[in-house]
C-alpha cells in the first residue's frame, strides 16, 4: 500500500491473521479494542468522506404478487430498476420467511461456534466447494474488510452434504432451491425487459445453471470509522439475491451519493451483476455498493450469486446479446469466459475499480 511506512510488514501481518483461521470473529473474541492496521482503509474510501443519504426512496420495492398487477407491469418495474439503480427489493417472492430466518440463524450459529470447530472449513483452496475464510481477496486488496464469509458453491455441482457445516447443512440446500425458483422468475422478467423471449436468460444463456451462496458475518467493530464491512464493488454474477438481517449497513452508490438499502421485513434485495451488464451492453446497470462497519451487530447477510463455477460451466463465453446499434451510444464489450472474468475479478481484489472496464472495447 502506497501509504505504508517503512518497517510495516503488511504481508506477514496478513499471513499471521490468516493462519489463525479464526477470522475477524477471532479478533473480536480475543477482545481487540483497536482495529488492526491491515483493516485500515485510506480516508477517501471511508463513509464520512461521502455525502450519505438516509432516505430509502431511491431503491424500489417491487411486490411480485400484488393484486391486479400483470406481468407486463412487473416487467416494466423490473426494467426501470435494472436500467437505473440496478438494485431493487422484492416482496411476495416465494421464499418462505421461515427459511429466511432459519438461514440467517444458522449462519450466525456457525460463526459463533468455537474457532476449533470452524477451522477445518477455513481454506483458500478454490477446488473446495465449501470455503470459510476472512476476505476472499485478503492478499490482493489494499485494505482488508471487517467480515468473515462462508462460501458454498451449490450448483451446477454442489458439495457433498457431509462437507457442509452441520449448523447450516439442512437449511442451505432448501434455501438454495427456493432462491433458484425466485431466480427463474426474475430472469424471465429480465429477459422480457431486454425484449427477448421469457426463457432466454435461463435456457439459452444458462444464467440459472450456477449458484454460489456467500454467507457473511460482520462482527461488531470497535473503530468503525477506520474500516469497512465490504469495500465498494459490483458483483461478479449475472444476478444476485441478497438476504440481510435487520442491522443495516448496505449502501448503494447512486451518482455521488451513498444510499442505504434499509432492511425491509420479509424482503430480499436483488441486484444486477457485471455479467448481465456486459450481456445487455450497459442497458442494465451493475451498480457499486458497499457495507459500512458498525459497533452494532453482528450483522449477517446471505448473498446468492447466480453464476457458473467449475471447469465445464465456467468456460462458457459471454458477450453482448443486445446490439450496440439498438442502444443509446455507449461502449461495447469483448466476449469473455466466466472463468476468465472471475480470474480477473479475484486477482484484482476489491480495490474500488470495476472489473468490467477491463473487458470494454474502445468506442
Ligand atoms: C456481496 C455483497 C452485501 C451484504 O456479497 O457481494 O455486496 O450486505 N454483500 O453483505
Ligand atoms: Ni456485492
CSV table of C-alpha atoms and ligand atoms in Angstrom, one decimal:
chain,number,residue,atom,x,y,z
A,1,UNK,CA,0.0,0.0,0.0
A,2,UNK,CA,1.4,3.4,-1.0
A,3,UNK,CA,0.9,4.9,2.4
A,4,UNK,CA,2.6,2.1,4.3
A,5,UNK,CA,5.5,3.5,6.3
A,6,UNK,CA,8.9,1.7,6.3
A,7,UNK,CA,9.1,-1.1,8.8
A,8,UNK,CA,5.4,-2.1,8.5
A,9,UNK,CA,5.5,-5.7,7.1
A,10,UNK,CA,1.9,-5.9,5.9
A,11,UNK,CA,2.3,-9.3,4.3
A,12,UNK,CA,3.5,-11.0,7.4
A,13,UNK,CA,0.6,-9.4,9.4
A,14,UNK,CA,-1.9,-10.7,6.8
A,15,UNK,CA,-0.3,-14.2,7.0
A,16,UNK,CA,-0.4,-14.2,10.8
A,17,UNK,CA,-4.1,-13.2,10.7
A,18,UNK,CA,-5.0,-15.8,8.0
A,19,UNK,CA,-3.0,-18.5,9.9
A,20,UNK,CA,-5.3,-18.1,12.9
A,21,UNK,CA,-8.1,-19.5,10.7
A,22,UNK,CA,-10.4,-17.7,13.2
A,23,UNK,CA,-11.3,-14.7,11.1
A,24,UNK,CA,-12.4,-11.3,12.3
A,25,UNK,CA,-14.6,-13.1,14.8
A,26,UNK,CA,-11.5,-14.5,16.4
A,27,UNK,CA,-10.1,-11.0,16.8
A,28,UNK,CA,-13.3,-9.8,18.5
A,29,UNK,CA,-13.4,-12.9,20.7
A,30,UNK,CA,-9.8,-12.1,21.8
A,31,UNK,CA,-11.1,-8.7,22.9
A,32,UNK,CA,-9.4,-6.3,20.4
A,33,UNK,CA,-10.3,-2.7,21.2
A,34,UNK,CA,-8.5,-1.3,18.2
A,35,UNK,CA,-8.8,-2.2,14.5
A,36,UNK,CA,-5.5,-3.7,13.4
A,37,UNK,CA,-3.8,-1.8,10.6
A,38,UNK,CA,-4.3,-4.4,7.9
A,39,UNK,CA,-8.0,-3.4,8.1
A,40,UNK,CA,-7.4,0.4,7.8
A,41,UNK,CA,-8.7,2.0,4.7
A,42,UNK,CA,-7.5,5.2,3.2
A,43,UNK,CA,-9.7,8.1,4.0
A,44,UNK,CA,-11.4,8.7,0.6
A,45,UNK,CA,-12.9,5.2,0.8
A,46,UNK,CA,-14.4,5.7,4.2
A,47,UNK,CA,-18.0,6.5,4.9
A,48,UNK,CA,-17.7,10.0,6.4
A,49,UNK,CA,-16.0,11.3,3.2
A,50,UNK,CA,-19.0,10.9,1.0
A,51,UNK,CA,-22.4,12.5,1.4
A,52,UNK,CA,-24.6,9.9,3.0
A,53,UNK,CA,-28.3,9.8,2.2
A,54,UNK,CA,-30.6,8.3,4.8
A,55,UNK,CA,-33.6,8.1,2.5
A,56,UNK,CA,-34.6,4.8,1.1
A,57,UNK,CA,-36.9,6.1,-1.6
A,58,UNK,CA,-34.3,5.6,-4.4
A,59,UNK,CA,-34.3,1.8,-4.1
A,60,UNK,CA,-37.5,0.5,-5.5
A,61,UNK,CA,-39.6,-2.2,-3.6
A,62,UNK,CA,-41.4,-4.4,-6.1
A,63,UNK,CA,-44.3,-6.6,-4.9
A,64,UNK,CA,-44.1,-9.7,-7.2
A,65,UNK,CA,-47.6,-10.8,-6.4
A,66,UNK,CA,-49.5,-7.5,-5.9
A,67,UNK,CA,-53.3,-7.8,-6.7
A,68,UNK,CA,-54.1,-6.6,-10.1
A,69,UNK,CA,-50.6,-6.2,-11.3
A,70,UNK,CA,-50.0,-8.2,-14.5
A,71,UNK,CA,-46.7,-9.5,-16.0
A,72,UNK,CA,-46.3,-6.5,-18.3
A,73,UNK,CA,-46.5,-4.2,-15.4
A,74,UNK,CA,-43.9,-6.3,-13.4
A,75,UNK,CA,-41.6,-6.3,-16.5
A,76,UNK,CA,-41.8,-2.5,-16.6
A,77,UNK,CA,-41.0,-2.1,-12.9
A,78,UNK,CA,-38.1,-4.5,-13.1
A,79,UNK,CA,-36.8,-2.9,-16.3
A,80,UNK,CA,-36.9,0.5,-14.8
A,81,UNK,CA,-34.9,-0.6,-11.8
A,82,UNK,CA,-32.4,-2.7,-13.8
A,83,UNK,CA,-31.7,0.3,-16.1
A,84,UNK,CA,-31.2,2.9,-13.4
A,85,UNK,CA,-30.4,1.9,-9.8
A,86,UNK,CA,-29.5,-1.7,-10.7
A,87,UNK,CA,-31.0,-2.6,-7.3
A,88,UNK,CA,-34.5,-3.4,-6.0
A,89,UNK,CA,-36.1,-5.2,-3.1
A,90,UNK,CA,-38.8,-7.8,-3.7
A,91,UNK,CA,-41.8,-8.8,-1.7
A,92,UNK,CA,-44.0,-11.8,-2.1
A,93,UNK,CA,-41.1,-13.5,-3.8
A,94,UNK,CA,-42.0,-17.1,-2.8
A,95,UNK,CA,-39.1,-17.7,-0.4
A,96,UNK,CA,-40.8,-18.6,2.9
A,97,UNK,CA,-40.0,-16.3,5.8
A,98,UNK,CA,-39.2,-19.3,7.9
A,99,UNK,CA,-36.4,-20.3,5.5
A,100,UNK,CA,-35.0,-16.8,5.5
A,101,UNK,CA,-34.9,-16.5,9.3
A,102,UNK,CA,-33.5,-20.1,9.7
A,103,UNK,CA,-30.8,-19.3,7.1
A,104,UNK,CA,-29.7,-16.2,9.0
A,105,UNK,CA,-29.8,-18.0,12.3
A,106,UNK,CA,-27.8,-21.0,11.1
A,107,UNK,CA,-25.1,-18.7,9.7
A,108,UNK,CA,-24.9,-16.9,12.9
A,109,UNK,CA,-24.6,-20.2,14.8
A,110,UNK,CA,-21.9,-21.4,12.6
A,111,UNK,CA,-19.8,-18.2,13.0
A,112,UNK,CA,-20.3,-18.3,16.8
A,113,UNK,CA,-19.1,-21.8,17.2
A,114,UNK,CA,-15.6,-22.2,18.8
A,115,UNK,CA,-12.7,-21.5,16.5
A,116,UNK,CA,-11.7,-25.2,16.6
A,117,UNK,CA,-15.0,-26.2,15.1
A,118,UNK,CA,-14.7,-23.8,12.2
A,119,UNK,CA,-11.0,-24.2,11.5
A,120,UNK,CA,-11.4,-27.3,9.3
A,121,UNK,CA,-13.5,-25.3,6.9
A,122,UNK,CA,-11.1,-22.4,6.6
A,123,UNK,CA,-9.4,-22.6,3.3
A,124,UNK,CA,-8.4,-20.6,0.2
A,125,UNK,CA,-8.3,-23.7,-2.0
A,126,UNK,CA,-10.6,-22.9,-5.0
A,127,UNK,CA,-11.2,-26.6,-5.6
A,128,UNK,CA,-13.1,-26.9,-2.4
A,129,UNK,CA,-16.8,-26.1,-2.8
A,130,UNK,CA,-17.1,-25.2,0.9
A,131,UNK,CA,-14.8,-22.4,1.9
A,132,UNK,CA,-14.8,-20.5,5.2
A,133,UNK,CA,-12.5,-17.5,5.0
A,134,UNK,CA,-12.0,-13.9,6.0
A,135,UNK,CA,-11.7,-11.7,2.9
A,136,UNK,CA,-11.5,-13.7,-0.4
A,137,UNK,CA,-9.1,-11.0,-1.5
A,138,UNK,CA,-7.0,-10.7,1.7
A,139,UNK,CA,-3.7,-10.9,-0.2
A,140,UNK,CA,-4.8,-8.9,-3.2
A,141,UNK,CA,-6.7,-5.9,-2.0
A,142,UNK,CA,-5.1,-2.7,-0.5
A,143,UNK,CA,-7.2,-3.0,2.8
A,144,UNK,CA,-9.0,-5.8,4.5
A,145,UNK,CA,-12.7,-5.8,5.5
A,146,UNK,CA,-14.3,-6.4,8.9
A,147,UNK,CA,-16.0,-9.6,7.7
A,148,UNK,CA,-15.9,-13.4,7.6
A,149,UNK,CA,-17.6,-15.4,4.9
A,150,UNK,CA,-18.7,-19.0,4.3
A,151,UNK,CA,-18.8,-19.7,0.5
A,152,UNK,CA,-20.8,-22.6,-0.7
A,153,UNK,CA,-20.8,-23.5,-4.4
A,154,UNK,CA,-24.2,-25.1,-4.7
A,155,UNK,CA,-24.7,-25.5,-8.4
A,156,UNK,CA,-24.1,-26.8,-11.1
A,157,UNK,CA,-22.3,-29.2,-8.8
A,158,UNK,CA,-22.8,-28.9,-5.1
A,159,UNK,CA,-20.6,-30.1,-2.2
A,160,UNK,CA,-21.1,-33.5,-0.6
A,161,UNK,CA,-23.7,-32.8,2.1
A,162,UNK,CA,-21.2,-34.0,4.8
A,163,UNK,CA,-18.8,-31.2,3.7
A,164,UNK,CA,-21.3,-28.5,4.6
A,165,UNK,CA,-21.0,-27.4,8.3
A,166,UNK,CA,-23.7,-29.2,10.3
A,167,UNK,CA,-25.1,-25.8,11.6
A,168,UNK,CA,-26.4,-24.9,8.2
A,169,UNK,CA,-26.4,-28.2,6.3
A,170,UNK,CA,-30.2,-28.8,6.0
A,171,UNK,CA,-31.3,-25.2,5.5
A,172,UNK,CA,-28.7,-24.3,2.9
A,173,UNK,CA,-30.0,-26.9,0.4
A,174,UNK,CA,-33.6,-25.9,1.0
A,175,UNK,CA,-32.9,-22.2,0.8
A,176,UNK,CA,-30.8,-22.5,-2.3
A,177,UNK,CA,-33.7,-24.3,-4.1
A,178,UNK,CA,-36.1,-21.6,-3.1
A,179,UNK,CA,-33.8,-18.8,-4.3
A,180,UNK,CA,-33.3,-20.7,-7.6
A,181,UNK,CA,-37.1,-20.6,-8.1
A,182,UNK,CA,-37.1,-16.9,-7.5
A,183,UNK,CA,-34.1,-16.6,-9.8
A,184,UNK,CA,-36.1,-18.3,-12.5
A,185,UNK,CA,-39.0,-15.8,-12.2
A,186,UNK,CA,-36.6,-12.8,-12.1
A,187,UNK,CA,-34.7,-14.0,-15.2
A,188,UNK,CA,-38.0,-14.3,-17.0
A,189,UNK,CA,-38.9,-10.8,-16.2
A,190,UNK,CA,-35.4,-9.5,-17.1
A,191,UNK,CA,-35.4,-11.4,-20.4
A,192,UNK,CA,-38.7,-9.7,-21.4
A,193,UNK,CA,-37.3,-6.4,-20.2
A,194,UNK,CA,-34.5,-6.9,-22.7
A,195,UNK,CA,-37.0,-7.6,-25.5
A,196,UNK,CA,-36.1,-11.3,-25.5
A,197,UNK,CA,-38.4,-14.3,-25.1
A,198,UNK,CA,-39.1,-15.1,-21.4
A,199,UNK,CA,-36.9,-18.2,-21.4
A,200,UNK,CA,-33.8,-16.6,-22.9
A,201,UNK,CA,-31.6,-15.8,-19.9
A,202,UNK,CA,-32.4,-19.1,-18.2
A,203,UNK,CA,-32.5,-21.6,-21.1
A,204,UNK,CA,-30.4,-20.0,-23.8
A,205,UNK,CA,-27.8,-18.1,-21.8
A,206,UNK,CA,-27.7,-20.6,-18.8
A,207,UNK,CA,-27.9,-17.8,-16.2
A,208,UNK,CA,-29.5,-20.1,-13.7
A,209,UNK,CA,-27.1,-23.0,-14.1
A,210,UNK,CA,-24.8,-21.9,-11.3
A,211,UNK,CA,-25.3,-20.6,-7.8
A,212,UNK,CA,-22.7,-19.6,-5.2
A,213,UNK,CA,-24.0,-18.8,-1.7
A,214,UNK,CA,-21.8,-16.4,0.1
A,215,UNK,CA,-22.9,-16.0,3.8
A,216,UNK,CA,-21.3,-13.1,5.5
A,217,UNK,CA,-20.8,-12.4,9.2
A,218,UNK,CA,-19.9,-8.9,10.2
A,219,UNK,CA,-18.7,-8.8,13.8
A,220,UNK,CA,-19.3,-5.6,15.8
A,221,UNK,CA,-16.4,-3.3,15.1
A,222,UNK,CA,-14.6,-1.3,17.8
A,223,UNK,CA,-13.5,1.5,15.4
A,224,UNK,CA,-15.9,1.6,12.5
A,225,UNK,CA,-14.6,4.9,11.2
A,226,UNK,CA,-11.3,3.2,10.2
A,227,UNK,CA,-12.5,0.3,8.1
A,228,UNK,CA,-15.4,-1.2,6.1
A,229,UNK,CA,-17.5,-4.3,6.2
A,230,UNK,CA,-17.2,-4.6,2.4
A,231,UNK,CA,-15.3,-2.3,0.1
A,232,UNK,CA,-17.2,-0.7,-2.7
A,233,UNK,CA,-17.6,-3.2,-5.6
A,234,UNK,CA,-20.1,-4.5,-8.2
A,235,UNK,CA,-20.9,-8.2,-8.2
A,236,UNK,CA,-19.3,-10.9,-10.3
A,237,UNK,CA,-22.6,-12.6,-11.2
A,238,UNK,CA,-25.4,-12.4,-13.7
A,239,UNK,CA,-27.8,-11.5,-10.8
A,240,UNK,CA,-27.5,-11.5,-7.0
A,241,UNK,CA,-30.3,-12.2,-4.5
A,242,UNK,CA,-29.3,-10.9,-1.0
A,243,UNK,CA,-30.9,-11.7,2.3
A,244,UNK,CA,-29.9,-9.3,5.1
A,245,UNK,CA,-30.9,-9.2,8.8
A,246,UNK,CA,-32.2,-6.1,10.5
A,247,UNK,CA,-28.9,-4.5,11.4
A,248,UNK,CA,-28.4,-2.5,8.2
A,249,UNK,CA,-25.2,-1.1,6.7
A,250,UNK,CA,-25.6,-1.9,3.0
A,251,UNK,CA,-25.3,1.1,0.8
A,252,UNK,CA,-25.6,1.7,-3.0
A,253,UNK,CA,-23.7,4.3,-4.9
A,254,UNK,CA,-26.2,6.4,-6.9
A,255,UNK,CA,-24.3,9.2,-8.7
A,256,UNK,CA,-22.2,10.7,-5.9
A,257,UNK,CA,-24.4,9.6,-3.1
A,258,UNK,CA,-24.3,6.5,-0.9
A,259,UNK,CA,-27.9,5.4,-0.3
A,260,UNK,CA,-28.9,3.0,2.4
A,261,UNK,CA,-30.6,-0.2,1.4
A,262,UNK,CA,-32.6,-0.2,4.6
A,263,UNK,CA,-33.7,-3.7,5.8
A,264,UNK,CA,-37.4,-4.2,4.8
A,265,UNK,CA,-39.1,-7.0,6.8
A,266,UNK,CA,-39.6,-10.1,4.6
A,267,UNK,CA,-37.9,-8.6,1.5
A,268,UNK,CA,-35.0,-9.8,-0.5
A,269,UNK,CA,-32.6,-7.5,-2.2
A,270,UNK,CA,-31.9,-8.1,-5.9
A,271,UNK,CA,-29.2,-6.6,-8.0
A,272,UNK,CA,-27.8,-6.8,-11.5
A,273,UNK,CA,-24.3,-8.2,-11.7
A,274,UNK,CA,-21.4,-7.4,-14.0
A,275,UNK,CA,-22.1,-10.3,-16.4
A,276,UNK,CA,-25.6,-9.1,-17.1
A,277,UNK,CA,-24.4,-5.5,-17.6
A,278,UNK,CA,-21.9,-6.9,-20.1
A,279,UNK,CA,-24.5,-9.1,-21.9
A,280,UNK,CA,-27.0,-6.2,-22.0
A,281,UNK,CA,-24.3,-3.8,-23.4
A,282,UNK,CA,-24.8,-1.4,-20.5
A,283,UNK,CA,-28.5,-1.3,-20.7
A,284,UNK,CA,-28.8,-3.0,-17.3
A,285,UNK,CA,-26.5,-1.5,-14.6
A,286,UNK,CA,-24.3,-3.4,-12.2
A,287,UNK,CA,-24.1,-0.8,-9.6
A,288,UNK,CA,-21.4,-0.4,-6.9
A,289,UNK,CA,-22.3,-1.0,-3.3
A,290,UNK,CA,-20.5,-1.5,0.0
A,291,UNK,CA,-21.2,-2.3,3.6
A,292,UNK,CA,-20.1,0.1,6.3
A,293,UNK,CA,-18.7,-1.2,9.6
A,294,UNK,CA,-20.6,-0.6,12.8
A,295,UNK,CA,-20.4,-1.1,16.5
A,296,UNK,CA,-23.8,-2.7,16.3
A,297,UNK,CA,-24.1,-6.2,15.2
A,298,UNK,CA,-23.0,-8.8,14.5
A,299,UNK,CA,-24.7,-8.4,11.1
A,300,UNK,CA,-25.5,-11.5,9.0
A,301,UNK,CA,-26.2,-11.5,5.3
A,302,UNK,CA,-26.5,-14.2,2.6
A,303,UNK,CA,-25.7,-13.3,-1.0
A,304,UNK,CA,-26.7,-15.8,-3.6
A,305,UNK,CA,-24.7,-15.2,-6.8
A,306,UNK,CA,-26.1,-16.6,-10.0
A,307,UNK,CA,-23.1,-17.6,-11.9
A,308,UNK,CA,-21.4,-20.8,-13.1
A,309,UNK,CA,-18.5,-22.3,-11.4
A,310,UNK,CA,-16.4,-25.4,-12.1
A,311,UNK,CA,-14.3,-26.1,-15.2
A,312,UNK,CA,-17.1,-27.1,-17.6
A,313,UNK,CA,-19.6,-24.5,-16.7
A,314,UNK,CA,-17.3,-21.6,-16.3
A,315,UNK,CA,-15.6,-22.0,-19.7
A,316,UNK,CA,-18.8,-20.8,-21.3
A,317,UNK,CA,-18.2,-17.5,-23.1
A,318,UNK,CA,-20.4,-14.4,-22.8
A,319,UNK,CA,-20.6,-11.3,-24.8
A,320,UNK,CA,-23.2,-8.6,-25.6
A,321,UNK,CA,-26.6,-10.0,-26.7
A,322,UNK,CA,-28.1,-6.7,-27.4
A,323,UNK,CA,-26.5,-5.0,-30.4
A,324,UNK,CA,-24.9,-1.6,-29.9
A,325,UNK,CA,-27.0,0.0,-32.7
A,326,UNK,CA,-30.2,-0.6,-30.7
A,327,UNK,CA,-28.7,1.1,-27.7
A,328,UNK,CA,-28.1,4.7,-26.8
A,329,UNK,CA,-24.5,5.2,-27.9
A,330,UNK,CA,-22.2,3.5,-25.4
A,331,UNK,CA,-19.2,1.2,-25.2
A,332,UNK,CA,-19.4,-2.5,-26.1
A,333,UNK,CA,-17.5,-5.4,-24.6
A,334,UNK,CA,-15.4,-8.2,-25.9
A,335,UNK,CA,-16.6,-11.7,-25.2
A,336,UNK,CA,-15.2,-13.4,-22.1
A,337,UNK,CA,-15.4,-16.8,-20.4
A,338,UNK,CA,-16.9,-16.7,-16.9
A,339,UNK,CA,-13.7,-18.3,-15.7
A,340,UNK,CA,-11.5,-15.5,-17.2
A,341,UNK,CA,-13.8,-12.9,-15.8
A,342,UNK,CA,-13.7,-14.4,-12.3
A,343,UNK,CA,-10.0,-14.9,-12.5
A,344,UNK,CA,-9.5,-11.2,-13.3
A,345,UNK,CA,-12.0,-10.2,-10.6
A,346,UNK,CA,-10.3,-12.2,-7.9
A,347,UNK,CA,-6.8,-11.3,-8.9
A,348,UNK,CA,-7.7,-7.6,-8.8
A,349,UNK,CA,-9.5,-7.9,-5.5
A,350,UNK,CA,-11.8,-5.2,-4.2
A,351,UNK,CA,-9.8,-2.1,-4.9
A,352,UNK,CA,-12.6,0.4,-5.8
A,353,UNK,CA,-12.3,-0.2,-9.6
A,354,UNK,CA,-14.8,-2.0,-11.8
A,355,UNK,CA,-13.7,-5.3,-13.3
A,356,UNK,CA,-16.0,-4.6,-16.3
A,357,UNK,CA,-13.8,-1.8,-17.6
A,358,UNK,CA,-11.1,-4.4,-18.4
A,359,UNK,CA,-13.4,-6.0,-21.0
A,360,UNK,CA,-14.8,-2.9,-22.5
A,361,UNK,CA,-14.0,-2.2,-26.2
A,362,UNK,CA,-12.7,1.2,-27.2
A,363,UNK,CA,-15.5,3.3,-28.6
B,1,LIG,C1,-21.7,-9.2,-1.7
B,1,LIG,C2,-22.3,-8.0,-1.0
B,1,LIG,C3,-23.6,-7.2,0.8
B,1,LIG,C4,-24.0,-7.5,2.2
B,1,LIG,O1,-21.6,-10.3,-1.1
B,1,LIG,O2,-21.3,-9.0,-2.9
B,1,LIG,O3,-22.3,-7.0,-1.6
B,1,LIG,O4,-25.0,-6.9,2.6
B,1,LIG,N1,-22.9,-8.2,0.2
B,1,LIG,O5,-23.4,-8.4,2.8
B,2,LIG,NI1,-21.9,-7.3,-3.7
